């Protein structure tokens, strides 16, 4: 799952959430190289011909377009959410792809997770309520991961 709980002490727990990325950097390089290789195979027949120079810019443009699209996908998935639970506080910090940081904090006693099965922007939308606000958490996770996250949050935020 693209989230991990860690405990820095007996009283403090930290949850880090990030979007799943199925294409690692080595796979990215291999994909772009494979597309370039497959796109140039038909050009082998045109070696020594003037047509090669007419078609080569379009092949390079297609490969550059794939590279740009994959890079844009990587940039848009640079999201990190950190939920810190201490004895007294619950604090959520969200780092957006553009560098914007959003924070939410409340007394842990009043923090409650909520699962919105149908009325959220995604199925099984998870939010945290407390301190007069309601904030989303893990909206980029899959539906099953959001259900599991909700169960874990409910267990961790249960009053002692």
Short mmCIF file of C-alpha atoms in Angstrom, two decimals:
data_model
loop_
_atom_site.label_atom_id
_atom_site.label_comp_id
_atom_site.label_asym_id
_atom_site.label_seq_id
_atom_site.Cartn_x
_atom_site.Cartn_y
_atom_site.Cartn_z
CA UNK A 1 0.00 0.00 0.00
CA UNK A 2 1.24 3.50 -0.68
CA UNK A 3 1.20 4.53 2.96
CA UNK A 4 3.21 3.60 6.02
CA UNK A 5 2.76 3.97 9.77
CA UNK A 6 5.85 4.67 11.88
CA UNK A 7 6.19 5.26 15.61
CA UNK A 8 8.83 7.64 16.88
CA UNK A 9 7.87 6.93 20.49
CA UNK A 10 5.21 5.09 22.45
CA UNK A 11 2.92 8.12 22.32
CA UNK A 12 3.56 9.41 18.79
CA UNK A 13 2.62 7.76 15.50
CA UNK A 14 3.13 9.09 12.00
CA UNK A 15 1.32 8.12 8.83
CA UNK A 16 2.86 8.97 5.44
CA UNK A 17 0.66 8.69 2.33
CA UNK A 18 1.71 9.07 -1.30
CA UNK A 19 0.16 8.21 -4.68
CA UNK A 20 0.98 4.84 -6.18
CA UNK A 21 3.43 5.04 -9.07
CA UNK A 22 3.51 1.88 -11.19
CA UNK A 23 6.33 3.05 -13.47
CA UNK A 24 9.66 3.39 -11.62
CA UNK A 25 12.46 5.58 -13.08
CA UNK A 26 14.22 2.59 -14.69
CA UNK A 27 10.93 1.56 -16.29
CA UNK A 28 10.45 5.13 -17.52
CA UNK A 29 13.82 5.06 -19.29
CA UNK A 30 13.17 1.60 -20.71
CA UNK A 31 9.73 2.66 -21.99
CA UNK A 32 11.01 5.76 -23.77
CA UNK A 33 13.93 3.80 -25.26
CA UNK A 34 11.63 0.99 -26.43
CA UNK A 35 9.25 3.46 -28.07
CA UNK A 36 12.17 5.13 -29.83
CA UNK A 37 13.56 1.78 -31.00
CA UNK A 38 10.18 0.55 -32.26
CA UNK A 39 9.46 3.85 -34.00
CA UNK A 40 12.80 3.80 -35.83
CA UNK A 41 12.47 0.20 -37.09
CA UNK A 42 10.39 1.24 -40.14
CA UNK A 43 12.96 3.95 -40.88
CA UNK A 44 15.70 1.35 -41.46
CA UNK A 45 14.28 0.73 -44.93
CA UNK A 46 14.73 4.43 -45.68
CA UNK A 47 18.45 4.63 -44.82
CA UNK A 48 20.25 6.56 -47.53
CA UNK A 49 17.01 8.09 -48.77
CA UNK A 50 15.82 11.67 -48.56
CA UNK A 51 12.54 10.40 -47.07
CA UNK A 52 14.41 9.41 -43.89
CA UNK A 53 15.07 13.08 -43.11
CA UNK A 54 11.42 13.92 -43.80
CA UNK A 55 10.06 11.27 -41.40
CA UNK A 56 12.73 11.39 -38.65
CA UNK A 57 11.52 14.70 -37.11
CA UNK A 58 8.02 13.24 -36.69
CA UNK A 59 9.39 10.12 -34.98
CA UNK A 60 11.46 12.29 -32.65
CA UNK A 61 8.46 14.50 -31.98
CA UNK A 62 6.36 11.46 -31.03
CA UNK A 63 9.06 10.17 -28.66
CA UNK A 64 9.42 13.65 -27.12
CA UNK A 65 5.64 13.78 -26.64
CA UNK A 66 5.66 10.45 -24.77
CA UNK A 67 8.58 11.63 -22.63
CA UNK A 68 6.80 14.91 -21.82
CA UNK A 69 3.52 13.13 -20.94
CA UNK A 70 5.25 10.69 -18.59
CA UNK A 71 7.20 13.53 -16.93
CA UNK A 72 3.97 15.51 -16.46
CA UNK A 73 2.43 12.45 -14.81
CA UNK A 74 5.40 12.17 -12.42
CA UNK A 75 5.13 15.87 -11.53
CA UNK A 76 1.40 15.65 -10.82
CA UNK A 77 1.92 12.68 -8.49
CA UNK A 78 4.38 14.44 -6.19
CA UNK A 79 1.91 14.52 -3.32
CA UNK A 80 2.80 13.67 0.26
CA UNK A 81 0.43 13.67 3.22
CA UNK A 82 1.79 13.29 6.74
CA UNK A 83 -0.56 12.63 9.66
CA UNK A 84 1.09 12.92 13.06
CA UNK A 85 -0.76 11.60 16.10
CA UNK A 86 0.58 12.54 19.52
CA UNK A 87 -1.05 12.22 22.93
CA UNK A 88 -2.63 15.65 22.64
CA UNK A 89 -2.79 16.55 18.94
CA UNK A 90 -3.64 15.24 15.50
CA UNK A 91 -1.84 17.13 12.73
CA UNK A 92 -2.14 16.63 8.97
CA UNK A 93 0.29 18.27 6.53
CA UNK A 94 -0.23 17.97 2.77
CA UNK A 95 2.52 18.80 0.29
CA UNK A 96 1.04 19.45 -3.17
CA UNK A 97 2.94 18.98 -6.47
CA UNK A 98 3.32 22.75 -6.90
CA UNK A 99 5.06 23.09 -3.53
CA UNK A 100 2.00 24.39 -1.67
CA UNK A 101 1.73 23.15 1.92
CA UNK A 102 -1.64 22.81 3.66
CA UNK A 103 -1.95 22.11 7.38
CA UNK A 104 -4.72 20.99 9.71
CA UNK A 105 -4.43 20.48 13.44
CA UNK A 106 -6.82 19.71 16.25
CA UNK A 107 -7.03 18.11 19.66
CA UNK A 108 -6.70 14.35 19.18
CA UNK A 109 -9.70 13.74 21.42
CA UNK A 110 -11.96 15.52 18.90
CA UNK A 111 -10.42 14.10 15.72
CA UNK A 112 -12.74 11.61 14.01
CA UNK A 113 -12.37 9.86 10.67
CA UNK A 114 -15.43 9.76 8.40
CA UNK A 115 -16.09 7.49 5.44
CA UNK A 116 -18.35 8.93 2.75
CA UNK A 117 -19.41 5.90 0.73
CA UNK A 118 -21.28 7.72 -2.04
CA UNK A 119 -21.33 11.47 -1.44
CA UNK A 120 -17.65 12.29 -1.97
CA UNK A 121 -15.70 13.10 -5.12
CA UNK A 122 -14.49 9.47 -5.16
CA UNK A 123 -16.14 6.31 -3.77
CA UNK A 124 -15.36 5.69 -0.09
CA UNK A 125 -13.97 9.19 0.43
CA UNK A 126 -12.13 9.51 3.77
CA UNK A 127 -12.06 12.72 5.79
CA UNK A 128 -10.91 13.80 9.23
CA UNK A 129 -13.20 15.99 11.32
CA UNK A 130 -12.09 18.09 14.23
CA UNK A 131 -11.30 21.61 15.30
CA UNK A 132 -14.31 22.93 13.38
CA UNK A 133 -12.99 21.67 10.03
CA UNK A 134 -13.23 18.61 7.86
CA UNK A 135 -10.23 17.73 5.67
CA UNK A 136 -9.68 14.97 3.13
CA UNK A 137 -6.99 12.36 3.53
CA UNK A 138 -5.79 9.85 0.96
CA UNK A 139 -8.12 10.86 -1.89
CA UNK A 140 -5.50 9.58 -4.36
CA UNK A 141 -5.59 6.04 -2.92
CA UNK A 142 -7.59 3.24 -4.52
CA UNK A 143 -11.05 2.43 -3.17
CA UNK A 144 -9.87 -0.62 -1.20
CA UNK A 145 -6.90 1.30 0.20
CA UNK A 146 -9.23 4.09 1.40
CA UNK A 147 -11.43 1.53 3.18
CA UNK A 148 -8.38 0.02 4.89
CA UNK A 149 -7.08 3.49 5.78
CA UNK A 150 -10.43 4.41 7.33
CA UNK A 151 -10.40 1.26 9.50
CA UNK A 152 -6.83 1.98 10.64
CA UNK A 153 -7.61 5.62 11.41
CA UNK A 154 -10.69 4.63 13.37
CA UNK A 155 -8.65 2.17 15.44
CA UNK A 156 -5.81 4.66 16.08
CA UNK A 157 -8.05 7.62 16.92
CA UNK A 158 -10.27 5.66 19.27
CA UNK A 159 -10.20 7.29 22.71
CA UNK A 160 -8.14 5.45 25.31
#
